[in-house]
Amino acid sequence: MQGLLKLALRNIFRHRGRTAMTLASIVFGVVALILAGGFIEDTIIETGEATIRSNTGHIQVARRGYWEYGSQQPEHYLIDDVEGLRRLMAAMDGVADVMFRLGFSGLLGNGRSDWPIIGEGVEPDREARLASYLTVVSGRRMTDKDRFGMMIGAGVAKALKLGAGDTASLLVSTPGGATNLLDFEIVGVFQTFSKDYDARAVRISLAAAQELLATPGAHLGVLLLKDTAATGSAAEALRRQLDGKEFELRTWLDLDEFYNQTVTLYRQQFGFLTAIILVMLLLSVSNTVNIGIFERVSEFGTMLALGNRASRVFGLIVTESVCLGLIGSLLGVVIGVLLAMSVSQVGIPMPPPPNADQGYISKVLVVPEVIGLAFLTGLLAAVLASILPARKVSRMHIAEALRQGV
């Protein structure tokens, strides 16, 4: 085996022109897969972080049945012991912060017209740690000192022609069936990753929302983790803590169907791209390999005439292709990783995704799984391209093979 490997390497470097063409094809395919896979992986991660950091947090806790029936009867699903639940959630490992929200719907008026909104009473300073993907397009972020301050989505601001410093009236129905009205000062206009959310969303302080709705409770407890990758384990641990209680939880993956659909779409696209590149590599590499093999038919005929078995000739040709695949794939990995790191330093400006207002700066991540797949694709293409011609040459009659050199 060692002699076969030495002979294969000698043959590779003896035919430098064909070797360079074959290596160029493999390197191109491997680099293309690394860059495409890294770009798609970054898009998936950015979309997920935008979802988490714009609105959902990592995990949400509510009274059992809230997500199914809370939109019809939200007053039946209020969390009464807010601080007790906060202490339970905050005591878990890996928790960055815990915040509570009180949801409501109503009409926001500017004195001339009204606009239906979906609002949330939030804890502003805690929400500021979460909402790093929430962009303030005018004014400033709300703080705990803004008891009767309000932030509105860009779509709401456009519909009512409101801006920072303006006053708006919020009309809601309390859980008891009464109607309540409060005036708020617009402190800022925000924009998130979701255009639909921005078109209806307003945020006020949790204290103001509790006063407006005449309730001391909240609807949601939102958990912010230090590491998104720990969402699954944190959810399981919290689920055990809440077992037997009247609460249920959902992770950001459960809450965002659009993200799950996007991930499925991108994964399928990358799988299809991998198949296309594999076929292209097969066609390109097989072309150069075939030319090289059939130019050396008389050489292989001489090996057979000297007593070498057909299996040795077959093994030599395949070993040469394995060596080409290994060298080309390694070069492709090195070049691909360097290019990915270089592109990530600069960034790629991207337009807003579907159903979004904001663009973002994309990177090309260095993903070990993608690198492994690209390496195997380059190696597999080289090996598969050599099998049929190697089988044909190794089975040729000795006289016919020698005649090719005349």
PDB file of C-alpha atoms in Angstrom, residues 153-275:
ATOM      1  CA  GLY A 153     -44.053  51.364  16.010  1.00  0.00           C
ATOM      2  CA  ALA A 154     -43.006  53.066  12.803  1.00  0.00           C
ATOM      3  CA  GLY A 155     -46.224  51.948  11.098  1.00  0.00           C
ATOM      4  CA  VAL A 156     -48.366  53.452  13.860  1.00  0.00           C
ATOM      5  CA  ALA A 157     -46.408  56.717  13.706  1.00  0.00           C
ATOM      6  CA  LYS A 158     -46.927  56.903   9.953  1.00  0.00           C
ATOM      7  CA  ALA A 159     -50.653  56.128  10.160  1.00  0.00           C
ATOM      8  CA  LEU A 160     -51.375  58.770  12.825  1.00  0.00           C
ATOM      9  CA  LYS A 161     -48.630  61.231  11.815  1.00  0.00           C
ATOM     10  CA  LEU A 162     -47.152  61.127  15.298  1.00  0.00           C
ATOM     11  CA  GLY A 163     -43.579  61.735  16.377  1.00  0.00           C
ATOM     12  CA  ALA A 164     -41.449  62.141  19.475  1.00  0.00           C
ATOM     13  CA  GLY A 165     -42.849  64.853  21.743  1.00  0.00           C
ATOM     14  CA  ASP A 166     -46.452  64.488  20.539  1.00  0.00           C
ATOM     15  CA  THR A 167     -49.330  63.481  22.806  1.00  0.00           C
ATOM     16  CA  ALA A 168     -51.732  60.625  22.086  1.00  0.00           C
ATOM     17  CA  SER A 169     -54.807  59.227  23.854  1.00  0.00           C
ATOM     18  CA  LEU A 170     -55.090  55.496  24.532  1.00  0.00           C
ATOM     19  CA  LEU A 171     -58.573  54.022  24.949  1.00  0.00           C
ATOM     20  CA  VAL A 172     -58.938  50.470  26.299  1.00  0.00           C
ATOM     21  CA  SER A 173     -61.491  48.233  27.982  1.00  0.00           C
ATOM     22  CA  THR A 174     -60.627  47.022  31.487  1.00  0.00           C
ATOM     23  CA  PRO A 175     -61.059  43.364  32.544  1.00  0.00           C
ATOM     24  CA  GLY A 176     -64.195  44.431  34.414  1.00  0.00           C
ATOM     25  CA  GLY A 177     -65.804  45.739  31.236  1.00  0.00           C
ATOM     26  CA  ALA A 178     -65.300  49.457  31.900  1.00  0.00           C
ATOM     27  CA  THR A 179     -63.659  51.876  29.478  1.00  0.00           C
ATOM     28  CA  ASN A 180     -60.545  53.741  30.464  1.00  0.00           C
ATOM     29  CA  LEU A 181     -58.665  56.571  28.746  1.00  0.00           C
ATOM     30  CA  LEU A 182     -55.193  57.948  29.464  1.00  0.00           C
ATOM     31  CA  ASP A 183     -52.995  60.470  27.688  1.00  0.00           C
ATOM     32  CA  PHE A 184     -49.395  59.571  26.906  1.00  0.00           C
ATOM     33  CA  GLU A 185     -46.390  61.443  25.591  1.00  0.00           C
ATOM     34  CA  ILE A 186     -44.634  59.823  22.626  1.00  0.00           C
ATOM     35  CA  VAL A 187     -40.985  59.502  23.680  1.00  0.00           C
ATOM     36  CA  GLY A 188     -39.799  57.488  20.677  1.00  0.00           C
ATOM     37  CA  VAL A 189     -40.688  55.687  17.457  1.00  0.00           C
ATOM     38  CA  PHE A 190     -39.208  52.217  17.034  1.00  0.00           C
ATOM     39  CA  GLN A 191     -38.657  49.765  14.240  1.00  0.00           C
ATOM     40  CA  THR A 192     -38.185  46.019  14.668  1.00  0.00           C
ATOM     41  CA  PHE A 193     -37.506  43.166  12.274  1.00  0.00           C
ATOM     42  CA  SER A 194     -41.251  42.707  11.624  1.00  0.00           C
ATOM     43  CA  LYS A 195     -43.203  45.179   9.516  1.00  0.00           C
ATOM     44  CA  ASP A 196     -46.557  43.772  10.688  1.00  0.00           C
ATOM     45  CA  TYR A 197     -45.592  44.229  14.337  1.00  0.00           C
ATOM     46  CA  ASP A 198     -44.469  47.820  13.769  1.00  0.00           C
ATOM     47  CA  ALA A 199     -47.781  48.647  12.088  1.00  0.00           C
ATOM     48  CA  ARG A 200     -49.820  47.948  15.263  1.00  0.00           C
ATOM     49  CA  ALA A 201     -47.472  47.962  18.265  1.00  0.00           C
ATOM     50  CA  VAL A 202     -47.235  50.461  21.094  1.00  0.00           C
ATOM     51  CA  ARG A 203     -45.375  50.131  24.374  1.00  0.00           C
ATOM     52  CA  ILE A 204     -46.027  51.821  27.665  1.00  0.00           C
ATOM     53  CA  SER A 205     -44.652  51.168  31.146  1.00  0.00           C
ATOM     54  CA  LEU A 206     -45.994  48.149  33.014  1.00  0.00           C
ATOM     55  CA  ALA A 207     -47.164  50.416  35.873  1.00  0.00           C
ATOM     56  CA  ALA A 208     -49.155  52.606  33.457  1.00  0.00           C
ATOM     57  CA  ALA A 209     -50.687  49.539  31.789  1.00  0.00           C
ATOM     58  CA  GLN A 210     -51.717  48.130  35.170  1.00  0.00           C
ATOM     59  CA  GLU A 211     -53.319  51.458  36.038  1.00  0.00           C
ATOM     60  CA  LEU A 212     -55.015  51.661  32.636  1.00  0.00           C
ATOM     61  CA  LEU A 213     -56.437  48.145  32.938  1.00  0.00           C
ATOM     62  CA  ALA A 214     -57.060  48.358  36.693  1.00  0.00           C
ATOM     63  CA  THR A 215     -55.103  45.167  37.430  1.00  0.00           C
ATOM     64  CA  PRO A 216     -51.894  44.430  39.394  1.00  0.00           C
ATOM     65  CA  GLY A 217     -50.974  41.393  37.265  1.00  0.00           C
ATOM     66  CA  ALA A 218     -49.233  40.604  33.997  1.00  0.00           C
ATOM     67  CA  HIS A 219     -49.741  38.188  31.141  1.00  0.00           C
ATOM     68  CA  LEU A 220     -46.216  37.101  30.277  1.00  0.00           C
ATOM     69  CA  GLY A 221     -42.927  36.473  31.993  1.00  0.00           C
ATOM     70  CA  VAL A 222     -40.056  36.803  29.504  1.00  0.00           C
ATOM     71  CA  LEU A 223     -36.733  35.100  30.139  1.00  0.00           C
ATOM     72  CA  LEU A 224     -33.537  36.450  28.580  1.00  0.00           C
ATOM     73  CA  LEU A 225     -30.629  34.000  28.561  1.00  0.00           C
ATOM     74  CA  LYS A 226     -26.924  34.675  28.291  1.00  0.00           C
ATOM     75  CA  ASP A 227     -26.570  32.124  25.491  1.00  0.00           C
ATOM     76  CA  THR A 228     -29.181  31.319  22.848  1.00  0.00           C
ATOM     77  CA  ALA A 229     -27.765  27.795  22.461  1.00  0.00           C
ATOM     78  CA  ALA A 230     -28.877  27.045  26.035  1.00  0.00           C
ATOM     79  CA  THR A 231     -32.562  27.662  25.233  1.00  0.00           C
ATOM     80  CA  GLY A 232     -33.494  23.970  25.070  1.00  0.00           C
ATOM     81  CA  SER A 233     -31.847  22.955  28.356  1.00  0.00           C
ATOM     82  CA  ALA A 234     -33.140  26.076  30.126  1.00  0.00           C
ATOM     83  CA  ALA A 235     -36.679  25.378  28.906  1.00  0.00           C
ATOM     84  CA  GLU A 236     -36.532  21.800  30.219  1.00  0.00           C
ATOM     85  CA  ALA A 237     -35.202  22.949  33.593  1.00  0.00           C
ATOM     86  CA  LEU A 238     -37.880  25.633  33.905  1.00  0.00           C
ATOM     87  CA  ARG A 239     -40.572  23.184  32.825  1.00  0.00           C
ATOM     88  CA  ARG A 240     -39.581  20.918  35.717  1.00  0.00           C
ATOM     89  CA  GLN A 241     -39.717  23.888  38.088  1.00  0.00           C
ATOM     90  CA  LEU A 242     -43.233  24.753  36.904  1.00  0.00           C
ATOM     91  CA  ASP A 243     -44.482  21.155  36.926  1.00  0.00           C
ATOM     92  CA  GLY A 244     -47.740  20.924  38.848  1.00  0.00           C
ATOM     93  CA  LYS A 245     -48.294  24.677  38.728  1.00  0.00           C
ATOM     94  CA  GLU A 246     -50.776  26.561  36.568  1.00  0.00           C
ATOM     95  CA  PHE A 247     -48.138  27.851  34.150  1.00  0.00           C
ATOM     96  CA  GLU A 248     -46.881  26.779  30.737  1.00  0.00           C
ATOM     97  CA  LEU A 249     -43.930  27.973  28.703  1.00  0.00           C
ATOM     98  CA  ARG A 250     -42.896  28.369  25.099  1.00  0.00           C
ATOM     99  CA  THR A 251     -39.488  28.986  23.597  1.00  0.00           C
ATOM    100  CA  TRP A 252     -38.795  31.519  20.880  1.00  0.00           C
ATOM    101  CA  LEU A 253     -38.752  28.638  18.383  1.00  0.00           C
ATOM    102  CA  ASP A 254     -42.303  27.708  19.391  1.00  0.00           C
ATOM    103  CA  LEU A 255     -43.463  31.305  19.081  1.00  0.00           C
ATOM    104  CA  ASP A 256     -41.976  32.185  15.696  1.00  0.00           C
ATOM    105  CA  GLU A 257     -43.340  30.057  12.859  1.00  0.00           C
ATOM    106  CA  PHE A 258     -41.776  32.367  10.260  1.00  0.00           C
ATOM    107  CA  TYR A 259     -38.287  31.593  11.585  1.00  0.00           C
ATOM    108  CA  ASN A 260     -38.874  27.841  11.419  1.00  0.00           C
ATOM    109  CA  GLN A 261     -40.146  28.130   7.842  1.00  0.00           C
ATOM    110  CA  THR A 262     -37.139  30.279   6.917  1.00  0.00           C
ATOM    111  CA  VAL A 263     -34.681  27.749   8.369  1.00  0.00           C
ATOM    112  CA  THR A 264     -36.365  24.889   6.502  1.00  0.00           C
ATOM    113  CA  LEU A 265     -36.226  26.857   3.258  1.00  0.00           C
ATOM    114  CA  TYR A 266     -32.538  27.765   3.641  1.00  0.00           C
ATOM    115  CA  ARG A 267     -31.547  24.219   4.632  1.00  0.00           C
ATOM    116  CA  GLN A 268     -33.280  22.813   1.555  1.00  0.00           C
ATOM    117  CA  GLN A 269     -31.654  25.420  -0.659  1.00  0.00           C
ATOM    118  CA  PHE A 270     -28.213  24.582   0.698  1.00  0.00           C
ATOM    119  CA  GLY A 271     -28.839  20.860   0.213  1.00  0.00           C
ATOM    120  CA  PHE A 272     -29.848  21.491  -3.402  1.00  0.00           C
ATOM    121  CA  LEU A 273     -26.781  23.709  -3.910  1.00  0.00           C
ATOM    122  CA  THR A 274     -24.538  20.965  -2.506  1.00  0.00           C
ATOM    123  CA  ALA A 275     -26.009  18.442  -4.946  1.00  0.00           C
TER     124      ALA A 275
END
